[in-house]
Short mmCIF file of C-alpha atoms and ligand atoms in Angstrom, two decimals:
data_model
loop_
_atom_site.label_atom_id
_atom_site.label_comp_id
_atom_site.label_asym_id
_atom_site.label_seq_id
_atom_site.Cartn_x
_atom_site.Cartn_y
_atom_site.Cartn_z
CA MET A 1 143.84 154.67 21.05
CA THR A 2 147.46 153.84 20.26
CA GLN A 3 149.66 151.70 22.49
CA ASP A 4 151.67 154.83 23.44
CA GLU A 5 148.49 156.62 24.57
CA VAL A 6 147.43 153.61 26.67
CA MET A 7 150.87 153.40 28.25
CA SER A 8 150.98 157.10 29.08
CA GLU A 9 147.81 156.62 31.19
CA THR A 10 149.36 153.94 33.41
CA ALA A 11 151.67 155.26 36.12
CA GLU A 12 154.41 152.67 36.08
CA ARG A 13 155.40 149.51 34.38
CA ILE A 14 153.87 146.58 36.31
CA ASP A 15 156.38 144.07 37.67
CA TRP A 16 154.68 140.74 36.98
CA THR A 17 157.14 138.82 39.16
CA SER A 18 154.98 139.60 42.20
CA ARG A 19 152.02 137.91 40.51
CA LEU A 20 153.73 134.60 39.77
CA ALA A 21 152.25 131.55 41.51
CA ARG A 22 153.64 130.86 45.01
CA ARG A 23 154.75 127.41 43.92
CA THR A 24 157.27 128.96 41.49
CA GLU A 25 159.29 130.40 44.40
CA GLY A 26 162.81 129.02 44.37
CA GLN A 27 162.46 127.74 40.83
CA ASN A 28 165.29 129.32 38.93
CA SER A 29 167.29 128.73 35.82
CA VAL A 30 170.84 128.40 37.12
CA ILE A 31 171.13 125.34 34.94
CA GLY A 32 169.62 127.20 32.00
CA GLY A 33 172.40 129.78 32.33
CA ILE A 34 175.10 127.13 32.40
CA LEU A 35 173.59 125.37 29.40
CA ALA A 36 173.36 128.62 27.46
CA LEU A 37 177.10 129.21 28.02
CA ALA A 38 177.86 125.64 27.04
CA ASN A 39 176.28 126.05 23.65
CA ALA A 40 178.72 128.77 22.60
CA SER A 41 180.77 127.72 19.61
CA GLY A 42 184.19 126.21 20.29
CA VAL A 43 183.10 124.75 23.66
CA ILE A 44 183.47 120.98 24.17
CA ASN A 45 180.06 120.38 25.60
CA PHE A 46 179.47 117.51 28.05
CA THR A 47 176.16 119.01 29.30
CA GLY A 48 172.79 117.92 27.82
CA GLY A 49 171.60 114.31 27.56
CA PHE A 50 171.16 114.70 23.82
CA PRO A 51 171.26 111.89 21.26
CA ASP A 52 173.77 112.39 18.45
CA PRO A 53 172.09 113.60 15.21
CA GLU A 54 174.57 111.33 13.41
CA VAL A 55 172.21 108.43 14.22
CA PHE A 56 168.89 110.14 13.49
CA PRO A 57 167.13 107.78 11.04
CA THR A 58 166.45 110.45 8.42
CA ASP A 59 166.72 108.11 5.40
CA SER A 60 164.10 105.69 6.64
CA LEU A 61 161.78 108.38 8.01
CA ALA A 62 161.50 110.29 4.73
CA PRO A 63 159.50 107.57 2.88
CA ILE A 64 157.36 106.96 5.98
CA VAL A 65 156.36 110.63 6.19
CA ASP A 66 155.70 110.63 2.44
CA ARG A 67 153.42 107.63 2.82
CA LEU A 68 151.51 109.21 5.72
CA LEU A 69 151.03 112.51 3.92
CA THR A 70 149.52 110.78 0.92
CA GLY A 71 147.63 107.83 2.40
CA ASP A 72 146.86 108.66 6.03
CA VAL A 73 145.95 112.35 6.22
CA GLN A 74 142.67 111.66 8.05
CA VAL A 75 144.52 110.20 11.03
CA ALA A 76 148.08 111.55 10.86
CA LEU A 77 147.13 115.22 10.50
CA GLN A 78 144.09 115.14 12.78
CA TYR A 79 143.59 115.39 16.56
CA ALA A 80 144.09 112.05 18.28
CA PRO A 81 142.47 110.41 21.32
CA SER A 82 144.11 111.51 24.62
CA GLU A 83 145.26 107.96 25.35
CA GLY A 84 146.82 107.69 21.87
CA ILE A 85 145.86 106.37 18.43
CA ALA A 86 144.62 102.77 18.76
CA SER A 87 147.04 101.33 16.18
CA THR A 88 149.98 103.16 17.82
CA ARG A 89 149.03 101.79 21.23
CA ASP A 90 148.74 98.35 19.70
CA THR A 91 152.28 98.67 18.27
CA PHE A 92 153.75 99.90 21.56
CA GLY A 93 151.91 97.10 23.39
CA GLU A 94 153.45 94.54 21.05
CA LEU A 95 156.91 96.10 21.52
CA LEU A 96 156.48 95.72 25.28
CA ARG A 97 155.39 92.10 24.84
CA GLN A 98 158.56 91.35 22.86
CA ARG A 99 160.84 93.25 25.23
CA GLU A 100 159.28 92.59 28.62
CA GLY A 101 157.38 89.36 28.07
CA ARG A 102 154.12 91.08 29.02
CA ARG A 103 151.56 92.98 27.01
CA PRO A 104 149.61 95.72 28.82
CA GLY A 105 145.98 94.74 29.36
CA PRO A 106 142.98 96.89 28.34
CA GLY A 107 143.41 100.47 29.57
CA GLU A 108 146.93 99.83 30.89
CA LEU A 109 148.86 101.74 28.21
CA MET A 110 148.78 105.28 26.89
CA VAL A 111 150.86 107.31 24.46
CA THR A 112 152.55 110.40 25.92
CA SER A 113 154.38 113.38 24.46
CA GLY A 114 157.70 112.00 25.70
CA GLY A 115 159.07 111.19 29.15
CA ILE A 116 158.66 114.55 30.88
CA ASP A 117 155.01 114.65 29.79
CA ALA A 118 154.44 111.28 31.46
CA ILE A 119 156.03 112.63 34.66
CA THR A 120 153.82 115.73 34.62
CA LEU A 121 150.67 113.67 33.94
CA LEU A 122 151.52 111.39 36.88
CA ALA A 123 152.12 114.38 39.13
CA LYS A 124 148.84 116.01 38.07
CA SER A 125 146.96 112.76 38.63
CA LEU A 126 148.47 111.61 41.92
CA LEU A 127 149.97 114.44 43.94
CA ASP A 128 148.39 116.71 46.50
CA PRO A 129 150.52 119.45 48.09
CA ALA A 130 150.92 117.52 51.36
CA ASP A 131 152.22 114.40 49.61
CA GLU A 132 155.74 113.06 49.63
CA VAL A 133 157.58 111.69 46.62
CA VAL A 134 160.82 109.74 46.91
CA VAL A 135 163.55 109.89 44.27
CA GLU A 136 167.06 108.50 44.03
CA GLU A 137 169.86 110.83 45.11
CA PRO A 138 171.01 111.97 42.64
CA SER A 139 168.15 111.89 40.12
CA TYR A 140 166.88 113.36 36.86
CA LEU A 141 166.40 117.08 37.34
CA GLY A 142 163.27 117.25 35.16
CA ALA A 143 161.50 114.71 37.37
CA VAL A 144 162.56 116.30 40.66
CA SER A 145 161.36 119.74 39.56
CA GLY A 146 158.28 118.20 37.89
CA PHE A 147 157.16 116.65 41.20
CA ALA A 148 158.13 119.70 43.26
CA ALA A 149 156.08 121.93 40.94
CA PHE A 150 152.91 120.34 42.32
CA GLY A 151 153.82 121.38 45.86
CA SER A 152 154.77 117.92 47.10
CA THR A 153 157.85 117.30 49.22
CA VAL A 154 160.55 115.46 47.32
CA ARG A 155 162.73 113.24 49.50
CA GLY A 156 165.92 111.51 48.47
CA VAL A 157 167.09 107.96 49.01
CA PRO A 158 170.80 107.16 48.46
CA MET A 159 172.26 104.96 45.72
CA ASP A 160 175.38 102.85 45.41
CA VAL A 161 176.93 100.89 42.54
CA ASP A 162 173.89 98.56 42.43
CA GLY A 163 171.40 101.42 42.21
CA LEU A 164 168.82 102.55 44.76
CA ASP A 165 169.68 101.54 48.34
CA VAL A 166 166.61 99.46 49.22
CA ASP A 167 167.61 99.09 52.89
CA ALA A 168 167.81 102.87 53.25
CA PHE A 169 164.39 103.18 51.61
CA ALA A 170 162.99 100.50 53.96
CA ALA A 171 164.31 102.50 56.94
CA MET A 172 162.65 105.62 55.57
CA LEU A 173 159.32 103.80 55.18
CA ALA A 174 159.57 102.35 58.69
CA THR A 175 159.82 105.77 60.33
CA GLY A 176 158.25 108.34 58.00
CA PRO A 177 154.94 108.84 56.23
CA ARG A 178 154.12 106.65 53.23
CA PRO A 179 155.19 108.44 50.03
CA LYS A 180 152.68 108.64 47.19
CA LEU A 181 155.26 107.30 44.78
CA LEU A 182 158.86 106.27 44.31
CA TYR A 183 160.54 107.48 41.12
CA THR A 184 163.47 105.41 39.90
CA ILE A 185 165.57 105.12 36.73
CA PRO A 186 166.79 101.52 36.88
CA GLU A 187 169.05 101.51 33.83
CA HIS A 188 172.05 103.75 33.02
CA GLN A 189 170.59 106.29 35.38
CA ASN A 190 170.55 110.02 34.74
CA PRO A 191 172.89 111.39 36.08
CA SER A 192 174.92 108.58 37.66
CA GLY A 193 175.06 106.08 34.78
CA ARG A 194 174.36 103.26 37.28
CA THR A 195 172.10 100.25 36.72
CA GLN A 196 170.02 98.55 39.42
CA SER A 197 170.97 94.90 40.05
CA LEU A 198 168.35 92.15 39.76
CA GLU A 199 168.46 91.48 43.51
CA ARG A 200 167.75 95.15 44.21
CA ARG A 201 164.86 95.17 41.73
CA GLU A 202 163.24 92.19 43.41
CA ALA A 203 163.80 93.60 46.89
CA LEU A 204 162.43 96.99 45.85
CA VAL A 205 159.28 95.51 44.37
CA ARG A 206 158.69 93.38 47.50
CA LEU A 207 159.16 96.41 49.75
CA CYS A 208 156.87 98.68 47.74
CA ARG A 209 154.18 96.02 47.55
CA ARG A 210 154.34 95.54 51.32
CA HIS A 211 153.96 99.27 51.97
CA GLY A 212 151.55 100.04 49.11
CA VAL A 213 153.91 102.47 47.37
CA LEU A 214 153.50 103.06 43.64
CA ILE A 215 156.76 102.63 41.71
CA VAL A 216 157.33 104.91 38.73
CA GLU A 217 160.15 103.43 36.66
CA ASP A 218 161.62 105.65 33.98
CA VAL A 219 163.20 103.50 31.27
CA ALA A 220 164.53 106.34 29.10
CA TYR A 221 167.92 104.60 28.58
CA ARG A 222 166.82 100.96 28.93
CA GLU A 223 167.36 100.05 25.27
CA LEU A 224 170.80 101.64 25.16
CA SER A 225 172.96 99.15 27.07
CA PHE A 226 176.24 98.90 25.19
CA ASP A 227 175.92 95.12 24.74
CA GLY A 228 172.16 95.04 24.09
CA SER A 229 171.40 93.18 27.35
CA ARG A 230 168.70 94.17 29.85
CA LEU A 231 167.47 92.95 33.20
CA PRO A 232 163.73 92.45 33.82
CA SER A 233 162.00 95.80 34.25
CA LEU A 234 160.20 96.60 37.50
CA TRP A 235 156.95 96.72 35.51
CA ALA A 236 157.61 93.19 34.21
CA ILE A 237 158.32 91.99 37.78
CA ASP A 238 155.17 93.55 39.27
CA PRO A 239 152.82 95.41 36.89
CA GLU A 240 150.23 95.88 39.64
CA ILE A 241 152.37 98.35 41.58
CA THR A 242 154.48 99.86 38.78
CA VAL A 243 153.95 102.52 36.15
CA GLN A 244 156.61 102.28 33.47
CA ILE A 245 157.29 105.48 31.57
CA GLY A 246 159.37 105.43 28.42
CA THR A 247 160.41 107.75 25.63
CA PHE A 248 161.63 107.52 22.06
CA SER A 249 163.63 110.75 22.54
CA LYS A 250 166.91 108.92 23.11
CA THR A 251 166.35 106.05 20.68
CA ILE A 252 164.59 107.57 17.64
CA PHE A 253 164.76 111.35 17.98
CA PRO A 254 163.55 113.90 20.56
CA GLY A 255 161.96 116.21 17.98
CA VAL A 256 159.06 113.75 17.76
CA ARG A 257 158.23 114.15 21.52
CA LEU A 258 156.80 110.67 21.93
CA GLY A 259 156.70 108.12 24.70
CA TRP A 260 154.41 105.85 26.69
CA ALA A 261 153.11 105.02 30.15
CA ALA A 262 152.11 101.47 31.12
CA GLY A 263 150.63 100.68 34.51
CA PRO A 264 147.49 100.02 36.57
CA ALA A 265 144.43 100.93 34.48
CA GLU A 266 142.98 103.36 37.05
CA VAL A 267 146.22 105.41 37.07
CA ILE A 268 146.55 105.41 33.28
CA ALA A 269 142.88 106.45 32.90
CA GLN A 270 143.44 109.48 35.15
CA MET A 271 146.63 110.40 33.27
CA ALA A 272 144.64 110.41 30.02
CA VAL A 273 142.12 112.76 31.67
CA ALA A 274 145.00 114.98 32.85
CA LYS A 275 146.29 115.13 29.28
CA GLN A 276 143.03 116.68 28.14
CA ASN A 277 143.97 119.99 29.73
CA SER A 278 147.67 119.94 28.93
CA ASP A 279 148.32 119.20 25.26
CA GLN A 280 145.15 117.08 24.82
CA CYS A 281 146.97 114.40 22.81
CA ALA A 282 150.44 113.54 21.55
CA GLY A 283 150.87 114.78 17.98
CA ALA A 284 149.22 112.32 15.60
CA LEU A 285 151.87 112.66 12.88
CA GLY A 286 154.61 111.72 15.34
CA GLN A 287 152.56 108.80 16.68
CA ARG A 288 152.00 107.40 13.21
CA MET A 289 155.65 107.97 12.19
CA VAL A 290 157.02 106.08 15.16
CA GLU A 291 154.38 103.38 14.76
CA GLU A 292 155.30 102.81 11.10
CA PHE A 293 159.02 102.93 11.95
CA ILE A 294 158.53 100.09 14.44
CA ARG A 295 156.11 98.13 12.21
CA ASP A 296 158.59 98.33 9.30
CA GLY A 297 161.10 96.54 11.55
CA LEU A 298 163.51 99.49 11.61
CA PHE A 299 163.74 100.02 15.37
CA ASP A 300 166.07 97.11 16.16
CA ALA A 301 168.59 98.07 13.46
CA GLN A 302 168.46 101.64 14.75
CA LEU A 303 169.29 100.44 18.26
CA VAL A 304 172.25 98.39 16.98
CA ARG A 305 173.78 101.52 15.41
CA GLU A 306 173.16 103.62 18.49
CA ARG A 307 174.55 101.09 20.95
CA ALA A 308 177.76 100.83 18.91
CA LEU A 309 178.17 104.62 18.75
CA TYR A 310 177.49 105.26 22.45
CA ARG A 311 179.62 102.31 23.49
CA ARG A 312 182.60 103.80 21.63
CA ARG A 313 182.02 107.14 23.32
CA GLY A 314 181.42 105.69 26.78
CA GLU A 315 184.59 103.64 26.55
CA ALA A 316 186.57 106.61 25.21
CA THR A 317 185.33 108.67 28.18
CA VAL A 318 186.50 106.12 30.73
CA ARG A 319 189.88 105.75 28.94
CA SER A 320 190.44 109.51 28.92
CA LEU A 321 189.34 109.90 32.55
CA ARG A 322 191.93 107.29 33.52
CA ALA A 323 194.58 109.05 31.46
CA HIS A 324 193.98 112.61 32.65
CA MET A 325 192.23 112.87 36.02
CA PRO A 326 194.27 113.68 39.13
CA ALA A 327 194.44 111.12 41.97
CA GLY A 328 191.37 111.14 44.18
CA VAL A 329 188.84 111.87 41.41
CA THR A 330 186.51 108.88 40.91
CA TRP A 331 183.78 108.13 38.37
CA THR A 332 181.12 105.58 37.47
CA GLU A 333 181.83 103.24 34.56
CA PRO A 334 178.61 103.15 32.51
CA THR A 335 177.45 99.99 30.75
CA GLY A 336 175.03 101.96 28.58
CA GLY A 337 173.23 105.28 28.20
CA PHE A 338 174.81 108.72 27.97
CA PHE A 339 176.37 109.55 31.34
CA THR A 340 179.20 109.19 33.77
CA TRP A 341 179.22 110.79 37.23
CA LEU A 342 182.36 112.19 38.80
CA HIS A 343 183.29 112.78 42.41
CA VAL A 344 185.88 115.52 42.77
CA PRO A 345 186.76 115.61 46.49
CA GLY A 346 187.27 119.06 47.96
CA VAL A 347 186.08 120.89 44.83
CA ASP A 348 182.86 122.88 44.44
CA THR A 349 181.82 121.84 40.94
CA THR A 350 179.60 124.91 40.41
CA GLU A 351 182.76 127.02 40.75
CA LEU A 352 184.66 124.50 38.67
CA ALA A 353 182.09 124.92 35.86
CA LEU A 354 183.13 128.57 35.55
CA ARG A 355 186.83 127.71 35.53
CA ALA A 356 186.22 124.95 33.00
CA ARG A 357 184.27 127.40 30.87
CA ASP A 358 187.42 129.55 30.62
CA ARG A 359 189.08 126.52 29.04
CA ASP A 360 186.11 125.98 26.69
CA VAL A 361 184.75 122.84 28.29
CA ALA A 362 181.30 122.47 29.89
CA PHE A 363 179.55 119.95 32.18
CA VAL A 364 176.58 120.02 34.56
CA PRO A 365 177.50 120.61 38.24
CA GLY A 366 176.03 117.88 40.45
CA ALA A 367 174.33 120.02 43.15
CA SER A 368 171.04 120.38 41.30
CA PHE A 369 170.56 116.63 40.88
CA PHE A 370 170.08 116.21 44.65
CA ALA A 371 166.56 116.60 45.97
CA GLU A 372 167.46 116.75 49.67
CA ARG A 373 171.15 116.35 50.31
CA VAL A 374 173.50 119.29 49.84
CA GLU A 375 176.39 118.04 47.72
CA HIS A 376 178.85 120.15 45.78
CA GLU A 377 181.59 117.73 44.81
CA TYR A 378 179.89 115.86 41.99
CA LEU A 379 179.43 116.55 38.30
CA ARG A 380 177.74 114.90 35.33
CA LEU A 381 179.40 114.27 31.99
CA SER A 382 177.29 113.40 28.99
CA PHE A 383 179.41 111.76 26.30
CA SER A 384 176.62 111.03 23.80
CA ARG A 385 177.20 113.94 21.42
CA ILE A 386 180.98 114.37 21.42
CA SER A 387 183.48 112.81 19.01
CA GLU A 388 186.16 110.61 20.58
CA PRO A 389 189.04 113.08 19.90
CA ASP A 390 186.98 115.87 21.49
CA ILE A 391 186.16 113.67 24.49
CA ASP A 392 189.88 113.23 25.10
CA GLU A 393 190.67 116.91 24.62
CA GLY A 394 187.70 117.99 26.76
CA LEU A 395 188.69 115.73 29.65
CA ARG A 396 192.32 116.87 29.40
CA ARG A 397 191.08 120.45 29.80
CA LEU A 398 188.72 119.50 32.63
CA ALA A 399 191.59 117.80 34.48
CA LEU A 400 193.66 120.99 34.11
CA ALA A 401 190.76 123.03 35.55
CA ILE A 402 190.49 120.63 38.51
CA ARG A 403 194.25 120.81 39.16
CA ALA A 404 194.13 124.62 39.00
C1 LIG B 501 165.62 109.82 32.82
C2 LIG B 501 164.97 110.71 31.84
N1 LIG B 501 163.63 110.69 31.72
C3 LIG B 501 162.99 111.48 30.84
C4 LIG B 501 163.68 112.35 30.05
C5 LIG B 501 162.91 113.27 29.13
O1 LIG B 501 162.43 112.61 28.06
P1 LIG B 501 161.64 113.41 26.94
O2 LIG B 501 162.65 114.21 26.18
O3 LIG B 501 161.02 112.34 26.14
O4 LIG B 501 160.64 114.27 27.63
C6 LIG B 501 165.06 112.43 30.12
C7 LIG B 501 165.80 113.38 29.28
O5 LIG B 501 166.84 113.87 29.59
C8 LIG B 501 165.72 111.59 31.03
O6 LIG B 501 167.05 111.63 31.19
#
């Protein structure tokens, strides 16, 4: 029977939309549409949180891959354990010891296929549909939708210049149900660019310990402060109540899809089980590449180059915002990472995105970064992938669109 004959026997084409899982209701790709437009040629594109390929370490990776393909085929091209290759975990554990002053104990560290994988594994391991999760408002879209995809209610807690508002979170805990977890991005937050102060970190850890709330700290941009400094991580302050998730997507390259999760052994063990029916293990070749890259002592030099590049771009962004933006528009001044966050009073930034698109400039409207609050006057600019002259030209055009 040919396909045509089979099709002629069925009355109508089946619309599979009606068969999609109930939990997919309301999940749409508004952002996907905006990002697709942004990628058109000629557009100055402040959208994705992408590292600049200019700093991909291609020269140093080539000999490493060569070495692995000749001397390490048995491991690098094979399936790996779900918790990660032992030598890779050992290397990541040592990196954490150097950075955070603490090495994960037995069973407290696993390798993940990047940051979003760690978020999904946590959600699969911890969340039932009736559970609540708390995130900063605004927060990383991938995490908010990752938690919501498991049917849990995602609640928002406000932020200010010092990061998550711990008093507001305390008030929420005093009156509402205990959330299963709090998700926070303490450094150079996506999308706001803000960094949590030390006082806030200590207060947050005390509060979560008192109420038995698991903290999930996402340190995606931690290594990318412009001056190389960093405050103690939440995991370093209290590893018993914190899972730290990290990624090499921003600091080495995202094509490798590699990261880690460090936290209480019983949580990490369940995440490794959850990985067995997602991708089973992070790709072994990527694990061994990143491991060798770190063992060869190349990671620190890589970070020095990246911090210098993103510092130039972050500073250029702030200079151009000051030069071009109309009175009333305000923004965060990042000390690292990829982002600045604008408040444009009286303007719906989803509409503005269309007007800006007519002038060949693109950004991400802020509305979708809010889990609970309805906010239309914010937008995110990512400066990581744009040359300084284009940053200036792009912000000049954006200012014209706002004035119009
Ligand atoms: C805060 C944060 N966490 C995680 C990720 C995703 O990391 P990965 O690409 O490793 O999945 C991103 C990427 O935009 C991010 O901004």
